[in-house]
Tab-separated table of C-alpha atoms in Angstrom:
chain	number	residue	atom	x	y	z
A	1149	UNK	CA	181.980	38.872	29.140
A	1150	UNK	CA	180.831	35.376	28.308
A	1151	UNK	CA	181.820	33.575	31.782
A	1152	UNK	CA	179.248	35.875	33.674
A	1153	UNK	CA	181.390	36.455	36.164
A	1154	UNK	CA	181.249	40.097	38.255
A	1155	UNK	CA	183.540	41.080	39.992
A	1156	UNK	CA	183.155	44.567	40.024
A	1157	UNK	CA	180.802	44.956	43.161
A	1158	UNK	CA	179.040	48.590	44.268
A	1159	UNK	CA	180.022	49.852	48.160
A	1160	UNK	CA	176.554	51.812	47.737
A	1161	UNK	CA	174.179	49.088	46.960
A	1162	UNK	CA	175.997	45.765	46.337
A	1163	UNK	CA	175.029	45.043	42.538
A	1164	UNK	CA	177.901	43.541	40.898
A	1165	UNK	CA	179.033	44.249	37.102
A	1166	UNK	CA	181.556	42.715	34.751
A	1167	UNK	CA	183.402	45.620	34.050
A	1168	UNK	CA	185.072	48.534	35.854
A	1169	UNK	CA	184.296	50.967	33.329
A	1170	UNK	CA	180.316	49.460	33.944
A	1171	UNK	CA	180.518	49.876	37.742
A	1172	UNK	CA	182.592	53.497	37.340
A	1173	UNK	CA	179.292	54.855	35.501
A	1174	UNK	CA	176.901	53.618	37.837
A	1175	UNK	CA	178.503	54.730	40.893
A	1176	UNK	CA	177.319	58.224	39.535
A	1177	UNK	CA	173.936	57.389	39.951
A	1178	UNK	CA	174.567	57.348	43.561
A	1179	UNK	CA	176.825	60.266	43.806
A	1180	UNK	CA	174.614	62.817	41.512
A	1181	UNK	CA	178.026	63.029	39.962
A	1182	UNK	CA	176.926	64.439	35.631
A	1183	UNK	CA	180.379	65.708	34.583
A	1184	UNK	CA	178.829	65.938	30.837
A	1185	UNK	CA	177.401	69.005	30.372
A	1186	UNK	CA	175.349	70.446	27.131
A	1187	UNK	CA	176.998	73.535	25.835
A	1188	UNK	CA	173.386	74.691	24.020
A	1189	UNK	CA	170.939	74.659	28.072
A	1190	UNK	CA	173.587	73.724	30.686
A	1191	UNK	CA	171.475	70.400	31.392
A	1192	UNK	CA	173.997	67.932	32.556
A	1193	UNK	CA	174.115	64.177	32.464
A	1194	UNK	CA	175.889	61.254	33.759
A	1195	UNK	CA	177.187	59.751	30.686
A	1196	UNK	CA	179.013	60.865	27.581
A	1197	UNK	CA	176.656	59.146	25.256
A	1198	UNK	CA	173.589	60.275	26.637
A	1199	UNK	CA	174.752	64.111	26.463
A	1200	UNK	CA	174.953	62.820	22.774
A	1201	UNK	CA	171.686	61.981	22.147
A	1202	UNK	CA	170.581	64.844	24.266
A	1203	UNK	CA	172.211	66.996	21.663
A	1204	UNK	CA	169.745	65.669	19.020
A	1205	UNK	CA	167.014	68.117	20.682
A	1206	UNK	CA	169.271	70.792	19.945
A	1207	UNK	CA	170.220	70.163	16.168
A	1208	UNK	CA	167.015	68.516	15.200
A	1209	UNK	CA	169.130	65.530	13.915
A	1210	UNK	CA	167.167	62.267	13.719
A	1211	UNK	CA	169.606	59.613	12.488
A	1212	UNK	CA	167.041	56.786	13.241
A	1213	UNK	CA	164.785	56.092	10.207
A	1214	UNK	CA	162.081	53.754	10.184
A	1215	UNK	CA	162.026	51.325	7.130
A	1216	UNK	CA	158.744	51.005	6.718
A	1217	UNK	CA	157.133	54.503	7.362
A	1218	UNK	CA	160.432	56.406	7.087
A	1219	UNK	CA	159.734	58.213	10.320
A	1220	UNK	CA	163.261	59.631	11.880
A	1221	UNK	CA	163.816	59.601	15.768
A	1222	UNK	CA	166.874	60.681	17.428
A	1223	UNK	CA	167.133	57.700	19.699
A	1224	UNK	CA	167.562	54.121	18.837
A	1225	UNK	CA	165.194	52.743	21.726
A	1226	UNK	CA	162.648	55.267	20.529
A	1227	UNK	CA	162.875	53.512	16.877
A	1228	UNK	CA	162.960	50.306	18.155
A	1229	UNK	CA	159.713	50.990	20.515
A	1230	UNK	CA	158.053	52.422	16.937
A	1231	UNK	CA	158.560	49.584	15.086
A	1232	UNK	CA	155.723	47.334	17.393
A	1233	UNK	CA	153.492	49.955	15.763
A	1234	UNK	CA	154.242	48.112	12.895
A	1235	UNK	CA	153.811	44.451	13.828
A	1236	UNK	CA	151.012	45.131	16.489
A	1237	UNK	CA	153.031	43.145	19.193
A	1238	UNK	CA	152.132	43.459	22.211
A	1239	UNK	CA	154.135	41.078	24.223
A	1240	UNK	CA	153.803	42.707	27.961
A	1241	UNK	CA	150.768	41.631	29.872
A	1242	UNK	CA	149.159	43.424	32.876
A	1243	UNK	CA	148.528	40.684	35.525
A	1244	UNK	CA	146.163	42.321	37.121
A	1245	UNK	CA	143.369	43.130	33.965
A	1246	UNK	CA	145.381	41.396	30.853
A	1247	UNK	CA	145.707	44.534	28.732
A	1248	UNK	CA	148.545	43.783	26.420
A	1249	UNK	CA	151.176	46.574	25.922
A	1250	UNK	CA	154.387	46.710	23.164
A	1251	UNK	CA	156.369	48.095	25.841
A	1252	UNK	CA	157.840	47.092	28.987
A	1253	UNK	CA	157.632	50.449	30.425
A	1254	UNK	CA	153.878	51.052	28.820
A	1255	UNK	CA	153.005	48.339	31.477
A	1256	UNK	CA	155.276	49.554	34.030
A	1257	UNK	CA	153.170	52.927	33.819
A	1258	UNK	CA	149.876	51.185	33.543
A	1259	UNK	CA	150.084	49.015	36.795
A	1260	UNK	CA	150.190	52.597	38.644
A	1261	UNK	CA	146.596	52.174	38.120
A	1262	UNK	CA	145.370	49.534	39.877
A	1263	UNK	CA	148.057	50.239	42.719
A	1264	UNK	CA	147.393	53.845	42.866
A	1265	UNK	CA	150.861	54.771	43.369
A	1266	UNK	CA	152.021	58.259	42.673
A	1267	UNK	CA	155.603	58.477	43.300
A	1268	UNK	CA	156.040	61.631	41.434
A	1269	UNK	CA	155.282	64.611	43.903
A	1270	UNK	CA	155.365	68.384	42.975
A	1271	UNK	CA	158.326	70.666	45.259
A	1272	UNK	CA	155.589	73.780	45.086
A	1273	UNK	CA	152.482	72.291	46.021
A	1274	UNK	CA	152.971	68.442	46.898
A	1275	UNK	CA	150.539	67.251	45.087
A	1276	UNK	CA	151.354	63.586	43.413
A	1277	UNK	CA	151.133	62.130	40.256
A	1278	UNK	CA	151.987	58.836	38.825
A	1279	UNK	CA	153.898	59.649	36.051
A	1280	UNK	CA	156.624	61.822	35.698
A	1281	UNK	CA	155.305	63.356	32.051
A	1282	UNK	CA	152.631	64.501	34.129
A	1283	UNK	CA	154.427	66.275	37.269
A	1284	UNK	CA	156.662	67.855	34.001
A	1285	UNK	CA	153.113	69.095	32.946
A	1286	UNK	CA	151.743	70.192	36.188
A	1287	UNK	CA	154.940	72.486	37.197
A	1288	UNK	CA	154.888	74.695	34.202
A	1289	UNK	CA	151.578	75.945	35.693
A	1290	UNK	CA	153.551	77.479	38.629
A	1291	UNK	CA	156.518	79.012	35.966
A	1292	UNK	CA	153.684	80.202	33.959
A	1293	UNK	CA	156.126	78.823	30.882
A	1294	UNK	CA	153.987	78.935	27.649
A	1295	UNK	CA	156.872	79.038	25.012
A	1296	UNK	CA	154.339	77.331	22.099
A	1297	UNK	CA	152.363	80.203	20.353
A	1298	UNK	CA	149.397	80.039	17.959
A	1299	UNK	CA	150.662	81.563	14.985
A	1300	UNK	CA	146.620	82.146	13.556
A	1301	UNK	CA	145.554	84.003	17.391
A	1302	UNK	CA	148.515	84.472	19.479
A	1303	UNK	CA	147.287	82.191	22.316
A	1304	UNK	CA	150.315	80.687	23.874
A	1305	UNK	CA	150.597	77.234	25.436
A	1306	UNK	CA	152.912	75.418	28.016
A	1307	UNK	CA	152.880	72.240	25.811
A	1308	UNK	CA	153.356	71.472	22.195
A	1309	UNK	CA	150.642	69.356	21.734
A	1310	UNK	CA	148.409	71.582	23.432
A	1311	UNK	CA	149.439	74.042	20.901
A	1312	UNK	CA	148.966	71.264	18.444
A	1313	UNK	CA	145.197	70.198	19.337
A	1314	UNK	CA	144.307	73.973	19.761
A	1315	UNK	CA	145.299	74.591	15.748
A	1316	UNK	CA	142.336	72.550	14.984
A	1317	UNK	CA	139.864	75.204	16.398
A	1318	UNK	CA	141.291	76.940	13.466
A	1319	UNK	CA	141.828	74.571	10.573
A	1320	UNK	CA	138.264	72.834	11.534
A	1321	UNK	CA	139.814	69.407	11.397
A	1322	UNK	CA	138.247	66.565	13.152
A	1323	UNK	CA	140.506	63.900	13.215
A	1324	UNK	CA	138.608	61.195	16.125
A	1325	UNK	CA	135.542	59.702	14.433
A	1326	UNK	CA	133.150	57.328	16.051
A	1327	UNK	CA	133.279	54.142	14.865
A	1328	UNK	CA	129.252	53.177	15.273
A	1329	UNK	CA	127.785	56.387	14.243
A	1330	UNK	CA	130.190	58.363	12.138
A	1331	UNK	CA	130.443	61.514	13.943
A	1332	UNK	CA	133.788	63.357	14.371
A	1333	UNK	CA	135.577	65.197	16.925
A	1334	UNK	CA	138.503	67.562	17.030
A	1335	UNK	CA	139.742	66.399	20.498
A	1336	UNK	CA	140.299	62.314	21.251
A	1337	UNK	CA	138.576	63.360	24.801
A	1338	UNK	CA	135.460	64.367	23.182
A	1339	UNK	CA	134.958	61.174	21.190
A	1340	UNK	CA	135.788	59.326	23.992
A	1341	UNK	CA	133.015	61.168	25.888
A	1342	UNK	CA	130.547	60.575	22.797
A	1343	UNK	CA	131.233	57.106	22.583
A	1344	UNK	CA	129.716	56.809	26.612
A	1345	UNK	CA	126.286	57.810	24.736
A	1346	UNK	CA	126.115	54.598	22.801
A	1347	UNK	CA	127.053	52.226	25.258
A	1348	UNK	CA	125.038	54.554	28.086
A	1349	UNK	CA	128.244	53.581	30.026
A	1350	UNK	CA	128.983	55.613	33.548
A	1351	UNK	CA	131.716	54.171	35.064
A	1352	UNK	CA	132.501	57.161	37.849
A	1353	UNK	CA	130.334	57.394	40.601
A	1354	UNK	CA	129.511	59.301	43.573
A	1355	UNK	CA	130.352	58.066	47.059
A	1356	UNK	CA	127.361	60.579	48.311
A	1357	UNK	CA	124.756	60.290	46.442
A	1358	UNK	CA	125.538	57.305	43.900
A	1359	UNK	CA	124.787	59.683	40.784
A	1360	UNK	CA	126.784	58.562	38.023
A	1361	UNK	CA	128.856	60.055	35.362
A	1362	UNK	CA	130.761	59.304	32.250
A	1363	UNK	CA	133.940	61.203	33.173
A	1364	UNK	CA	136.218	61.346	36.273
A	1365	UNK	CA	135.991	65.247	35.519
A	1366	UNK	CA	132.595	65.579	35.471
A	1367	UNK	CA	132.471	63.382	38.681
A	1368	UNK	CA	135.355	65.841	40.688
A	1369	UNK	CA	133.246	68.750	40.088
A	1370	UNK	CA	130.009	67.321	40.964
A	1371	UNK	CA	131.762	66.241	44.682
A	1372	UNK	CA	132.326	69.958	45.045
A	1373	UNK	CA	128.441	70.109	45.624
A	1374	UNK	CA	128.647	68.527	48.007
A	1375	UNK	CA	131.655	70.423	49.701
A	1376	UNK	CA	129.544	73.371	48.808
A	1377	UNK	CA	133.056	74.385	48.334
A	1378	UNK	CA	133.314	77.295	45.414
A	1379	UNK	CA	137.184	78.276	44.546
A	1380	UNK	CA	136.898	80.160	42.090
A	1381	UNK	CA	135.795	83.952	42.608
A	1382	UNK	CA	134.786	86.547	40.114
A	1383	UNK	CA	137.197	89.787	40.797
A	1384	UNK	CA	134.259	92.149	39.604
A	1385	UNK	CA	130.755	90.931	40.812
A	1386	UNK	CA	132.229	88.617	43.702
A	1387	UNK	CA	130.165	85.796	42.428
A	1388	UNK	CA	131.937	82.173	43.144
A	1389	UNK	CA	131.652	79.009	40.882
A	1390	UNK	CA	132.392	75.453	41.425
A	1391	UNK	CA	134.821	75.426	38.384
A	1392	UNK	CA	137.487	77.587	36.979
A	1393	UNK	CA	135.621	77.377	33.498
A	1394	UNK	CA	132.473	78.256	34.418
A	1395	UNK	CA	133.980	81.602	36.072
A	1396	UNK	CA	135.922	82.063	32.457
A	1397	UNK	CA	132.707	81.800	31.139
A	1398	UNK	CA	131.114	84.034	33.413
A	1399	UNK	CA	133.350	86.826	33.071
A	1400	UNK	CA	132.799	87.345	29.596
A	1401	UNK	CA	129.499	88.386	30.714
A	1402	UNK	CA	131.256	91.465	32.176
A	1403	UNK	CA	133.830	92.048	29.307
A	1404	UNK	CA	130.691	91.371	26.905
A	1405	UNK	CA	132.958	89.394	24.410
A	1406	UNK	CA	131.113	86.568	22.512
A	1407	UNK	CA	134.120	84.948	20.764
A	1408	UNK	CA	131.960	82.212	19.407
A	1409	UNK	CA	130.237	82.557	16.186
A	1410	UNK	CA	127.429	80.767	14.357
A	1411	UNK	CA	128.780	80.305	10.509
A	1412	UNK	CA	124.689	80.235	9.043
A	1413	UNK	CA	123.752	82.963	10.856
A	1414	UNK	CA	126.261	85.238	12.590
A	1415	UNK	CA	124.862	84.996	16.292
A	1416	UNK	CA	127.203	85.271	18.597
A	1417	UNK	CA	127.751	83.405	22.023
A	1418	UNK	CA	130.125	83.497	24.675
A	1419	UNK	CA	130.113	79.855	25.153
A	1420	UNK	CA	131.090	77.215	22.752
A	1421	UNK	CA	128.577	74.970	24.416
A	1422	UNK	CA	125.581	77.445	23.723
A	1423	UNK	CA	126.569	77.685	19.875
A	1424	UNK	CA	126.832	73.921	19.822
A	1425	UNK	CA	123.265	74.228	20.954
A	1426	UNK	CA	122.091	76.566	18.573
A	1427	UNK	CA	123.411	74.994	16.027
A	1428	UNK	CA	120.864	72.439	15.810
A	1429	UNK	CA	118.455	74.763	15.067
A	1430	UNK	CA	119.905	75.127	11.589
A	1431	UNK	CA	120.904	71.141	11.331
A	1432	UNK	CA	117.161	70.036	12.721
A	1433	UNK	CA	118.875	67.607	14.600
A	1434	UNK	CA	117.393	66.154	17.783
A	1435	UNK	CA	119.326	63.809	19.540
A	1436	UNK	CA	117.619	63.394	23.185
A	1437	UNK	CA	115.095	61.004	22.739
A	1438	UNK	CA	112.222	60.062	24.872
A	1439	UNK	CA	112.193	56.460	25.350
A	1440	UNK	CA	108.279	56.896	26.257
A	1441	UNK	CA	107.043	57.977	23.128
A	1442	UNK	CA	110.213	58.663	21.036
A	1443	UNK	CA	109.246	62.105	20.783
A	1444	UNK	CA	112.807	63.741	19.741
A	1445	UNK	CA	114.499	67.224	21.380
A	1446	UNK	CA	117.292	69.234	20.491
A	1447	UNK	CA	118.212	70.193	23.816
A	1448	UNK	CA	118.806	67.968	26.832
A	1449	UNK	CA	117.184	69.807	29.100
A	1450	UNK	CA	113.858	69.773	27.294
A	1451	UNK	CA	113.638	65.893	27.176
A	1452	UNK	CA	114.397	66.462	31.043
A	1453	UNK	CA	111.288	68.675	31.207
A	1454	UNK	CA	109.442	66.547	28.905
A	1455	UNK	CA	109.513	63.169	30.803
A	1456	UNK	CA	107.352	64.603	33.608
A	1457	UNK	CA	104.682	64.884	31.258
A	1458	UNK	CA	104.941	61.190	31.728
A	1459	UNK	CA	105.995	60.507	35.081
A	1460	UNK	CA	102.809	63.245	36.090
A	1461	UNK	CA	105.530	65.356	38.062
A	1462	UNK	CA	105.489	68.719	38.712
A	1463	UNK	CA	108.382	69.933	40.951
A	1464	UNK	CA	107.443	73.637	40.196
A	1465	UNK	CA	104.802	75.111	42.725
A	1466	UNK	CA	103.539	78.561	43.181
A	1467	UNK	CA	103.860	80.183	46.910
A	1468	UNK	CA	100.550	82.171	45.658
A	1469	UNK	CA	98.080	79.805	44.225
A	1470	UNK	CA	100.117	76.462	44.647
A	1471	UNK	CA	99.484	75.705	41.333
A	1472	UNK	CA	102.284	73.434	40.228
A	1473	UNK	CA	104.246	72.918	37.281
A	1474	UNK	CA	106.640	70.480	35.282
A	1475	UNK	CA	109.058	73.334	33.811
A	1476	UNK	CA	110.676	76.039	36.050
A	1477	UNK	CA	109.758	78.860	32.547
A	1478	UNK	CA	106.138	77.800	32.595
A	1479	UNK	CA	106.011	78.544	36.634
A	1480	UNK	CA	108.231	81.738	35.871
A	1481	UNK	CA	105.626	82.712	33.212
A	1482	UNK	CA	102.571	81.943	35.464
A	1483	UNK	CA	103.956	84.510	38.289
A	1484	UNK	CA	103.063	86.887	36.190
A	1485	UNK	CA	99.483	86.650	36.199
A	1486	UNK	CA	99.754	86.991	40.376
A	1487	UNK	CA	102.298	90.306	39.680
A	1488	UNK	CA	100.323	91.265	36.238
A	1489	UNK	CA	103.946	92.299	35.589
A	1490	UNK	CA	103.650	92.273	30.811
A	1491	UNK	CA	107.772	92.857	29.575
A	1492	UNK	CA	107.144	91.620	25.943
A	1493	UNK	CA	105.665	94.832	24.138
A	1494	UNK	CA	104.596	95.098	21.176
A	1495	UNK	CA	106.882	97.084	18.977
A	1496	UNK	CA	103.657	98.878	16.787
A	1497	UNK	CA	100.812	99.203	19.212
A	1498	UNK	CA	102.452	99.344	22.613
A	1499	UNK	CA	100.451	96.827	23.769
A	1500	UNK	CA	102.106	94.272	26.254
A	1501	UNK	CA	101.949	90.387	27.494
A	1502	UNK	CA	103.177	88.395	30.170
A	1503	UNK	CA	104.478	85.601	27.880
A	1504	UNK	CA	106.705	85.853	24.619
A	1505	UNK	CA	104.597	83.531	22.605
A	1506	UNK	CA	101.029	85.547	23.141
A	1507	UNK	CA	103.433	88.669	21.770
A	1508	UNK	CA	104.302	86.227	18.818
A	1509	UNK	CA	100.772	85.710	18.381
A	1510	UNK	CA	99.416	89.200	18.490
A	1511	UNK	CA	102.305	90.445	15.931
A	1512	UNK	CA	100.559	88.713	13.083
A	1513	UNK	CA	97.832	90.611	13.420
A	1514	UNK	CA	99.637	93.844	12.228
A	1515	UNK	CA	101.110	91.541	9.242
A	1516	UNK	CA	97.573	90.214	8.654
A	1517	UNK	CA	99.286	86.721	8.693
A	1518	UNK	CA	97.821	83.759	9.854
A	1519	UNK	CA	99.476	82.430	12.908
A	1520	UNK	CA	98.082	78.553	11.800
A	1521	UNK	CA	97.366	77.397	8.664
A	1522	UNK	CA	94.813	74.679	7.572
């Protein structure tokens, strides 16, 4: 209609249209009325020509090619929102922060951010979310539906692309690589982590304490500290953790299975963390650096114990002597002399020592090695 005129009105909420046929179709949107129903799942829909496109799941049809990349989609609003790809616009502006978007409902999505709305709640649990992708995502963790399956080790998924960045564990491919330093990731998450140690960024912090942290993750887990709330409960020792991951990490200590496995050497670790670790025992690299006297560690932790020899502090006292000490292993090591307790023996003499080094020591002198060379 080129006069504009509507004078089709709705009884339900007063919008007008130009047609009847318009106004019959949206009158279902108040009634729940979907007469259209899809003969493959039973899902039903308002219209005839959405139960069409619908179909298109079904029959893997894509009738919508791209011209330039000659991707196929089996919706023309899903082409057309492709093609920005293409021509990098990004016409839709965020009044709030001015990040641009090529989508209207990109934006629309985005300003749930700064007004913290979550309109999308869950029927089993209530708990809210701001998009409804997510809340999808959330309730197939009470169906327990994992219908994707690892064809390499049988791990199922809920989601495809779970499935999808899970079959990189297996075909080693790091796709995310960091633009000032080279370094590549199999998971977006993990560069995006990475990238916080070049710009020392830590955007998250705590209302408690005001510690800081890179990740909003990293900085709901460290409030649980603070709850001294522990949810999750080993079924065999009773032990509790802060995390469900740490407890999946604990429990292998019980089922003794050390699924991951160092490809110089064949040690085996039941954390991928801890092989990460060792790794860099075979790559020599040290990336925690002291910023006193640029002396270089492989492990985080020992920079951590390091910097006291600088700052002079020695958090580690002994209830016998009250000698103290910068590293809880060196204290640990001392008690020994008070309990003249020796557990590293010597495999050929017998004899015993109260520290694992003196045992390294002592060993070359059954190999007539020298320990130090000139």
């Amino acid at each position: 209609m080129h006069t504009e005129e509507k004078p089709f009105a709705c009884d339900f909420c007063y919008k007008a249209f130009s047609q009847k046929s318009t106004l019959k179709r949206h009158l279902q949107t108040h009634t729940k009325e979907k007469p259209f129903d899809c003969y493959f799942c039973n899902e039903a829909f308002y219209r005839k020509d959405c139960l069409r496109t619908h179909l298109f799941v079904h029959t893997k049809e894509k009738p919508f090619v791209c011209d330039v990349c000659n991707k196929g989609f089996s919706r023309k609003p899903h082409l057309k929102s492709h093609l920005l790809v293409h021509t990098r616009e990004k016409t839709f502006v965020c009044v709030v922060c001015n990040k641009e978007f090529s989508q209207k409902t990109n934006l629309k999505k985005h300003l749930l951010v700064h007004t913290k709305e979550k309109p999308f709640a869950c029927d089993f649990c209530y708990k809210a979310f701001s998009q409804k992708s997510t809340l999808k995502t959330h309730l197939q963790t009470h169906t327990k539906d994992k219908s994707f399956t690892c064809n390499f080790c049988n791990e199922a998924f809920s989601q495809k692309s779970t499935l999808k960045t899970h079959l990189q564990t297996h075909t080693k491919e790091k796709p995310y690589t960091c633009d000032i330093c080279g370094k590549a990731f199999t998971y977006n998450q993990n560069l995006k982590r990475h990238s916080h140690t070049h710009t020392k960024e830590k955007p998250y912090v705590c209302e408690i304490c005001n510690k800081s942290f890179t990740q909003s993750g990293t900085l709901k887990s460290h409030l649980l500290i603070h709850s001294n709330e522990q949810p999750y409960v080993c079924e065999v020792c009773g032990k509790a953790f802060i995390q469900r991951c740490r407890l999946n990490t604990h429990l292998r200590i019980h089922t003794k299975e050390n699924p991951y496995i160092c490809e110089v050497c064949n040690k085996a670790f039941n954390e991928n963390q801890t092989l990460k670790k060792h790794m860099r025992v075979h790559t020599k690299e040290k990336p925690y650096v002291c910023e006193v006297c640029s002396k270089a560690f492989n492990q985080g932790h020992h920079l951590k114990g390091h910097l006291r020899v600088h700052s002079k502090e020695a958090p580690y006292v002994c209830e016998v002597c009250s000698r103290a000490f910068t590293q809880k292993g060196n204290l640990k090591c001392h008690l020994r002399t008070h309990t003249e307790e020796k557990p590293y023996v010597c495999e050929i003499c017998g004899k015993s020592f109260t520290a694992k080094g003196n045992l390294t020591s002592h060993s070359f002198v059954h190999t007539n090695e020298k320990s130090y060379s000139c």
